[in-house]
PDB file of C-alpha atoms in Angstrom:
ATOM      1  CA  MET C 241     119.370  -7.763  -3.475  1.00  0.00           C
ATOM      2  CA  GLY C 242     120.914  -7.329  -0.027  1.00  0.00           C
ATOM      3  CA  ARG C 243     117.795  -8.801   1.578  1.00  0.00           C
ATOM      4  CA  ARG C 244     118.059 -12.060  -0.452  1.00  0.00           C
ATOM      5  CA  LYS C 245     121.629 -12.606   0.787  1.00  0.00           C
ATOM      6  CA  PHE C 246     120.591 -12.048   4.402  1.00  0.00           C
ATOM      7  CA  LEU C 247     117.608 -14.449   4.324  1.00  0.00           C
ATOM      8  CA  PRO C 248     119.538 -17.758   3.825  1.00  0.00           C
ATOM      9  CA  ILE C 249     121.904 -16.898   6.694  1.00  0.00           C
ATOM     10  CA  VAL C 250     118.998 -16.302   9.096  1.00  0.00           C
ATOM     11  CA  ILE C 251     117.355 -19.548   8.000  1.00  0.00           C
ATOM     12  CA  ILE C 252     120.539 -21.546   8.600  1.00  0.00           C
ATOM     13  CA  ILE C 253     120.962 -20.095  12.101  1.00  0.00           C
ATOM     14  CA  ILE C 254     117.371 -21.072  12.951  1.00  0.00           C
ATOM     15  CA  LEU C 255     118.012 -24.529  11.488  1.00  0.00           C
ATOM     16  CA  MET C 256     121.057 -25.069  13.680  1.00  0.00           C
ATOM     17  CA  ILE C 257     119.110 -24.281  16.833  1.00  0.00           C
ATOM     18  CA  ALA C 258     115.951 -26.187  15.978  1.00  0.00           C
ATOM     19  CA  LEU C 259     117.176 -29.401  14.328  1.00  0.00           C
ATOM     20  CA  GLY C 260     118.379 -32.473  16.076  1.00  0.00           C
ATOM     21  CA  PHE C 261     117.285 -35.463  18.029  1.00  0.00           C
ATOM     22  CA  THR C 262     117.171 -35.838  21.767  1.00  0.00           C
ATOM     23  CA  SER C 263     119.426 -38.074  23.794  1.00  0.00           C
ATOM     24  CA  THR C 264     116.446 -40.068  25.037  1.00  0.00           C
ATOM     25  CA  ALA C 265     115.199 -40.848  21.531  1.00  0.00           C
ATOM     26  CA  ALA C 266     118.661 -41.733  20.235  1.00  0.00           C
ATOM     27  CA  PHE C 267     119.566 -43.897  23.212  1.00  0.00           C
ATOM     28  CA  ALA C 268     116.260 -45.766  23.272  1.00  0.00           C
ATOM     29  CA  TYR C 269     116.380 -46.339  19.524  1.00  0.00           C
ATOM     30  CA  TRP C 270     119.936 -47.657  19.523  1.00  0.00           C
ATOM     31  CA  THR C 271     119.341 -49.869  22.548  1.00  0.00           C
ATOM     32  CA  ASP C 272     116.414 -51.492  20.745  1.00  0.00           C
ATOM     33  CA  VAL C 273     118.472 -52.047  17.608  1.00  0.00           C
ATOM     34  CA  SER C 274     121.389 -53.659  19.439  1.00  0.00           C
ATOM     35  CA  THR C 275     119.056 -55.910  21.415  1.00  0.00           C
ATOM     36  CA  LEU C 276     117.239 -57.125  18.321  1.00  0.00           C
ATOM     37  CA  SER C 277     120.304 -57.530  16.110  1.00  0.00           C
ATOM     38  CA  ASN C 278     121.608 -60.785  17.620  1.00  0.00           C
ATOM     39  CA  LEU C 279     120.876 -63.511  15.110  1.00  0.00           C
ATOM     40  CA  VAL C 280     121.596 -67.152  14.518  1.00  0.00           C
ATOM     41  CA  ILE C 281     123.481 -68.295  11.442  1.00  0.00           C
ATOM     42  CA  GLU C 282     124.000 -71.851  10.311  1.00  0.00           C
ATOM     43  CA  PHE C 283     127.625 -72.663   9.703  1.00  0.00           C
ATOM     44  CA  GLN C 284     128.774 -76.135   8.656  1.00  0.00           C
ATOM     45  CA  GLY C 285     125.798 -77.879  10.221  1.00  0.00           C
ATOM     46  CA  GLU C 286     125.731 -76.049  13.540  1.00  0.00           C
ATOM     47  CA  ASP C 287     124.067 -72.876  14.758  1.00  0.00           C
ATOM     48  CA  VAL C 288     126.318 -69.918  15.531  1.00  0.00           C
ATOM     49  CA  ASN C 289     125.088 -66.747  17.235  1.00  0.00           C
ATOM     50  CA  LEU C 290     126.160 -63.363  15.911  1.00  0.00           C
ATOM     51  CA  VAL C 291     126.518 -61.201  19.010  1.00  0.00           C
ATOM     52  CA  VAL C 292     126.244 -57.412  18.684  1.00  0.00           C
ATOM     53  CA  GLN C 293     126.929 -55.363  21.795  1.00  0.00           C
ATOM     54  CA  GLU C 294     126.852 -51.575  22.043  1.00  0.00           C
ATOM     55  CA  THR C 295     129.951 -50.212  23.794  1.00  0.00           C
ATOM     56  CA  SER C 296     129.478 -46.463  23.295  1.00  0.00           C
ATOM     57  CA  GLN C 297     128.086 -44.177  25.969  1.00  0.00           C
ATOM     58  CA  ALA C 298     124.579 -42.763  25.750  1.00  0.00           C
ATOM     59  CA  PHE C 299     124.267 -39.699  23.525  1.00  0.00           C
ATOM     60  CA  GLU C 300     123.258 -36.512  25.301  1.00  0.00           C
ATOM     61  CA  GLY C 301     122.723 -33.284  23.430  1.00  0.00           C
ATOM     62  CA  LYS C 302     121.479 -31.929  20.133  1.00  0.00           C
ATOM     63  CA  LEU C 303     122.932 -32.747  16.717  1.00  0.00           C
ATOM     64  CA  VAL C 304     123.614 -29.682  14.538  1.00  0.00           C
ATOM     65  CA  PRO C 305     125.432 -29.237  11.196  1.00  0.00           C
ATOM     66  CA  GLU C 306     129.230 -29.027  11.242  1.00  0.00           C
ATOM     67  CA  GLY C 307     130.541 -25.583  12.128  1.00  0.00           C
ATOM     68  CA  TYR C 308     127.348 -24.531  13.930  1.00  0.00           C
ATOM     69  CA  VAL C 309     127.959 -25.661  17.499  1.00  0.00           C
ATOM     70  CA  TYR C 310     127.174 -22.498  19.445  1.00  0.00           C
ATOM     71  CA  PHE C 311     125.406 -23.583  22.607  1.00  0.00           C
ATOM     72  CA  GLU C 312     126.142 -26.037  25.380  1.00  0.00           C
ATOM     73  CA  GLY C 313     124.786 -29.491  24.623  1.00  0.00           C
ATOM     74  CA  GLU C 314     125.106 -29.129  20.844  1.00  0.00           C
ATOM     75  CA  VAL C 315     127.351 -31.513  18.908  1.00  0.00           C
ATOM     76  CA  ASP C 316     128.171 -31.809  15.214  1.00  0.00           C
ATOM     77  CA  GLN C 317     128.561 -35.582  15.268  1.00  0.00           C
ATOM     78  CA  VAL C 318     127.444 -38.584  17.284  1.00  0.00           C
ATOM     79  CA  VAL C 319     129.622 -41.695  17.455  1.00  0.00           C
ATOM     80  CA  PHE C 320     128.296 -45.168  18.276  1.00  0.00           C
ATOM     81  CA  GLN C 321     130.451 -48.258  18.720  1.00  0.00           C
ATOM     82  CA  TYR C 322     129.505 -51.920  18.589  1.00  0.00           C
ATOM     83  CA  ASP C 323     131.519 -55.038  19.314  1.00  0.00           C
ATOM     84  CA  VAL C 324     130.511 -57.825  16.946  1.00  0.00           C
ATOM     85  CA  SER C 325     131.557 -61.436  17.466  1.00  0.00           C
ATOM     86  CA  VAL C 326     130.384 -65.023  17.122  1.00  0.00           C
ATOM     87  CA  ASP C 327     129.830 -67.360  20.062  1.00  0.00           C
ATOM     88  CA  LYS C 328     131.592 -70.355  18.497  1.00  0.00           C
ATOM     89  CA  THR C 329     134.817 -70.884  16.635  1.00  0.00           C
ATOM     90  CA  LEU C 330     134.520 -70.526  12.878  1.00  0.00           C
ATOM     91  CA  VAL C 331     136.805 -72.608  10.681  1.00  0.00           C
ATOM     92  CA  ASN C 332     136.549 -70.122   7.813  1.00  0.00           C
ATOM     93  CA  SER C 333     136.000 -66.381   7.932  1.00  0.00           C
ATOM     94  CA  MET C 334     132.703 -64.812   6.956  1.00  0.00           C
ATOM     95  CA  ASN C 335     131.878 -61.347   5.683  1.00  0.00           C
ATOM     96  CA  LEU C 336     130.151 -59.108   8.205  1.00  0.00           C
ATOM     97  CA  ILE C 337     127.883 -56.629   6.430  1.00  0.00           C
ATOM     98  CA  VAL C 338     126.731 -53.546   8.317  1.00  0.00           C
ATOM     99  CA  GLU C 339     124.265 -51.218   6.616  1.00  0.00           C
ATOM    100  CA  ALA C 340     122.260 -48.121   7.568  1.00  0.00           C
ATOM    101  CA  ILE C 341     118.724 -48.428   6.182  1.00  0.00           C
ATOM    102  CA  ASP C 342     115.328 -46.729   6.591  1.00  0.00           C
ATOM    103  CA  VAL C 343     116.919 -43.302   7.179  1.00  0.00           C
ATOM    104  CA  LYS C 344     114.166 -40.782   7.934  1.00  0.00           C
ATOM    105  CA  ILE C 345     113.671 -37.308   9.335  1.00  0.00           C
ATOM    106  CA  GLY C 346     110.287 -36.829  10.968  1.00  0.00           C
ATOM    107  CA  GLY C 347     109.166 -40.237   9.708  1.00  0.00           C
ATOM    108  CA  PHE C 348     109.747 -39.338   6.037  1.00  0.00           C
ATOM    109  CA  GLU C 349     112.582 -40.104   3.604  1.00  0.00           C
ATOM    110  CA  ASP C 350     112.220 -36.793   1.712  1.00  0.00           C
ATOM    111  CA  TYR C 351     115.413 -35.309   3.190  1.00  0.00           C
ATOM    112  CA  GLU C 352     117.260 -38.453   4.245  1.00  0.00           C
ATOM    113  CA  GLN C 353     120.303 -37.267   2.267  1.00  0.00           C
ATOM    114  CA  LEU C 354     120.887 -34.659   4.997  1.00  0.00           C
ATOM    115  CA  VAL C 355     121.755 -37.426   7.473  1.00  0.00           C
ATOM    116  CA  ASP C 356     125.384 -38.413   6.877  1.00  0.00           C
ATOM    117  CA  ILE C 357     126.035 -41.900   8.286  1.00  0.00           C
ATOM    118  CA  GLN C 358     129.542 -43.348   8.035  1.00  0.00           C
ATOM    119  CA  ILE C 359     130.102 -46.939   9.089  1.00  0.00           C
ATOM    120  CA  GLY C 360     133.775 -47.714   9.659  1.00  0.00           C
ATOM    121  CA  ASN C 361     135.773 -45.993   6.932  1.00  0.00           C
ATOM    122  CA  GLY C 362     132.910 -46.266   4.424  1.00  0.00           C
ATOM    123  CA  ASP C 363     129.483 -44.775   3.982  1.00  0.00           C
ATOM    124  CA  ARG C 364     126.113 -46.388   4.787  1.00  0.00           C
ATOM    125  CA  TYR C 365     127.312 -49.825   3.627  1.00  0.00           C
ATOM    126  CA  PHE C 366     130.338 -51.561   5.146  1.00  0.00           C
ATOM    127  CA  VAL C 367     131.842 -55.040   4.680  1.00  0.00           C
ATOM    128  CA  ASN C 368     134.376 -56.463   7.097  1.00  0.00           C
ATOM    129  CA  GLU C 369     135.880 -59.903   7.625  1.00  0.00           C
ATOM    130  CA  LEU C 370     134.527 -61.740  10.669  1.00  0.00           C
ATOM    131  CA  TYR C 371     136.554 -64.626  12.001  1.00  0.00           C
ATOM    132  CA  ASN C 372     137.070 -65.768  15.616  1.00  0.00           C
ATOM    133  CA  SER C 373     137.834 -62.405  17.166  1.00  0.00           C
ATOM    134  CA  THR C 374     135.695 -59.423  18.096  1.00  0.00           C
ATOM    135  CA  VAL C 375     135.286 -56.727  15.441  1.00  0.00           C
ATOM    136  CA  THR C 376     134.631 -53.165  16.610  1.00  0.00           C
ATOM    137  CA  ILE C 377     132.289 -51.224  14.330  1.00  0.00           C
ATOM    138  CA  THR C 378     132.239 -47.429  14.644  1.00  0.00           C
ATOM    139  CA  ILE C 379     129.262 -45.500  13.276  1.00  0.00           C
ATOM    140  CA  THR C 380     129.447 -41.712  12.953  1.00  0.00           C
ATOM    141  CA  VAL C 381     126.276 -39.682  12.373  1.00  0.00           C
ATOM    142  CA  ARG C 382     126.361 -36.085  11.165  1.00  0.00           C
ATOM    143  CA  LEU C 383     123.677 -33.660  10.042  1.00  0.00           C
ATOM    144  CA  LEU C 384     124.316 -31.816   6.779  1.00  0.00           C
ATOM    145  CA  GLU C 385     123.295 -28.217   6.300  1.00  0.00           C
ATOM    146  CA  PRO C 386     120.563 -27.941   3.617  1.00  0.00           C
ATOM    147  CA  ILE C 387     121.992 -25.972   0.687  1.00  0.00           C
ATOM    148  CA  ASP C 388     120.186 -25.194  -2.556  1.00  0.00           C
ATOM    149  CA  GLU C 389     121.647 -23.925  -5.818  1.00  0.00           C
ATOM    150  CA  GLN C 390     121.004 -20.229  -5.112  1.00  0.00           C
ATOM    151  CA  GLU C 391     122.545 -20.414  -1.650  1.00  0.00           C
ATOM    152  CA  ALA C 392     125.610 -22.257  -2.973  1.00  0.00           C
ATOM    153  CA  LEU C 393     126.034 -19.530  -5.589  1.00  0.00           C
ATOM    154  CA  ASN C 394     125.602 -16.725  -3.019  1.00  0.00           C
ATOM    155  CA  ARG C 395     128.114 -18.291  -0.611  1.00  0.00           C
ATOM    156  CA  GLY C 396     130.632 -19.290  -3.284  1.00  0.00           C
ATOM    157  CA  LEU C 397     130.228 -23.025  -2.592  1.00  0.00           C
ATOM    158  CA  GLY C 398     130.812 -25.730  -5.177  1.00  0.00           C
ATOM    159  CA  VAL C 399     127.922 -27.556  -6.822  1.00  0.00           C
ATOM    160  CA  ASP C 400     128.890 -30.691  -4.873  1.00  0.00           C
ATOM    161  CA  ARG C 401     127.527 -29.009  -1.708  1.00  0.00           C
ATOM    162  CA  ILE C 402     123.988 -28.693  -3.169  1.00  0.00           C
ATOM    163  CA  ASN C 403     121.788 -31.269  -1.429  1.00  0.00           C
ATOM    164  CA  VAL C 404     118.216 -29.917  -1.706  1.00  0.00           C
ATOM    165  CA  GLU C 405     116.172 -28.062  -4.311  1.00  0.00           C
ATOM    166  CA  ASP C 406     114.948 -25.411  -1.867  1.00  0.00           C
ATOM    167  CA  SER C 407     116.746 -24.876   1.465  1.00  0.00           C
ATOM    168  CA  VAL C 408     113.831 -22.874   2.927  1.00  0.00           C
ATOM    169  CA  SER C 409     111.349 -25.692   2.194  1.00  0.00           C
ATOM    170  CA  ALA C 410     113.817 -28.277   3.521  1.00  0.00           C
ATOM    171  CA  PHE C 411     114.195 -26.329   6.750  1.00  0.00           C
ATOM    172  CA  GLU C 412     110.426 -26.002   7.202  1.00  0.00           C
ATOM    173  CA  ALA C 413     109.902 -29.733   6.558  1.00  0.00           C
ATOM    174  CA  ILE C 414     112.545 -31.011   8.987  1.00  0.00           C
ATOM    175  CA  ASN C 415     112.570 -28.296  11.631  1.00  0.00           C
ATOM    176  CA  GLY C 416     112.584 -29.970  15.066  1.00  0.00           C
ATOM    177  CA  GLU C 417     111.908 -33.453  13.672  1.00  0.00           C
ATOM    178  CA  THR C 418     113.423 -36.712  14.922  1.00  0.00           C
ATOM    179  CA  ILE C 419     116.137 -38.491  12.954  1.00  0.00           C
ATOM    180  CA  SER C 420     115.673 -42.263  12.774  1.00  0.00           C
ATOM    181  CA  PHE C 421     117.426 -45.119  11.011  1.00  0.00           C
ATOM    182  CA  THR C 422     118.111 -48.823  11.375  1.00  0.00           C
ATOM    183  CA  ILE C 423     121.530 -50.438  11.486  1.00  0.00           C
ATOM    184  CA  SER C 424     121.458 -53.904   9.930  1.00  0.00           C
ATOM    185  CA  PHE C 425     124.112 -56.475  10.935  1.00  0.00           C
ATOM    186  CA  ARG C 426     124.327 -59.641   8.843  1.00  0.00           C
ATOM    187  CA  VAL C 427     126.843 -62.224   7.695  1.00  0.00           C
ATOM    188  CA  GLN C 428     127.502 -63.932   4.386  1.00  0.00           C
ATOM    189  CA  PRO C 429     129.844 -66.787   3.534  1.00  0.00           C
ATOM    190  CA  LYS C 430     133.071 -65.388   2.123  1.00  0.00           C
ATOM    191  CA  THR C 431     133.483 -66.128  -1.584  1.00  0.00           C
ATOM    192  CA  ALA C 432     136.889 -66.975  -2.964  1.00  0.00           C
TER     193      ALA C 432
END
């Protein structure tokens, strides 16, 4: 009985040390996304460019679950910021839609729920009015600790903290793997 309680704690400590993505991978990925996200929209007969520019500094370190930052270089969240604007004056406002899609760990979506992505004050989907000024979009990425039903029970956690069927299997599947996702920027005409 005592051994079963000890095992999940050891697994979580190993998970904190081994999981994360490197600064090089994160920076290169985000640079590519911001470069490719500029798009042309047609607005009242003329082309308007949607300009997305990354303003945050390059991420350096390793992402670990909240409360498990023990070593130098580890962080429990990564924040990215983008300035979004249009290159011409719009007569009417449009809705800017920002969405996190294709969330994967190690190239698979099996445990994508462990990657917590918050865009603005929402979750993975965010709508904001875009008019003639620059809109700053903040994206916060966190890594959730894998918790199964037995571990939640042993640690006295609520059922809302359960995010995997088997925390040991989840750890083994994602240990040391790269986190990847795409941020989609698009506009839609505002409906009355």
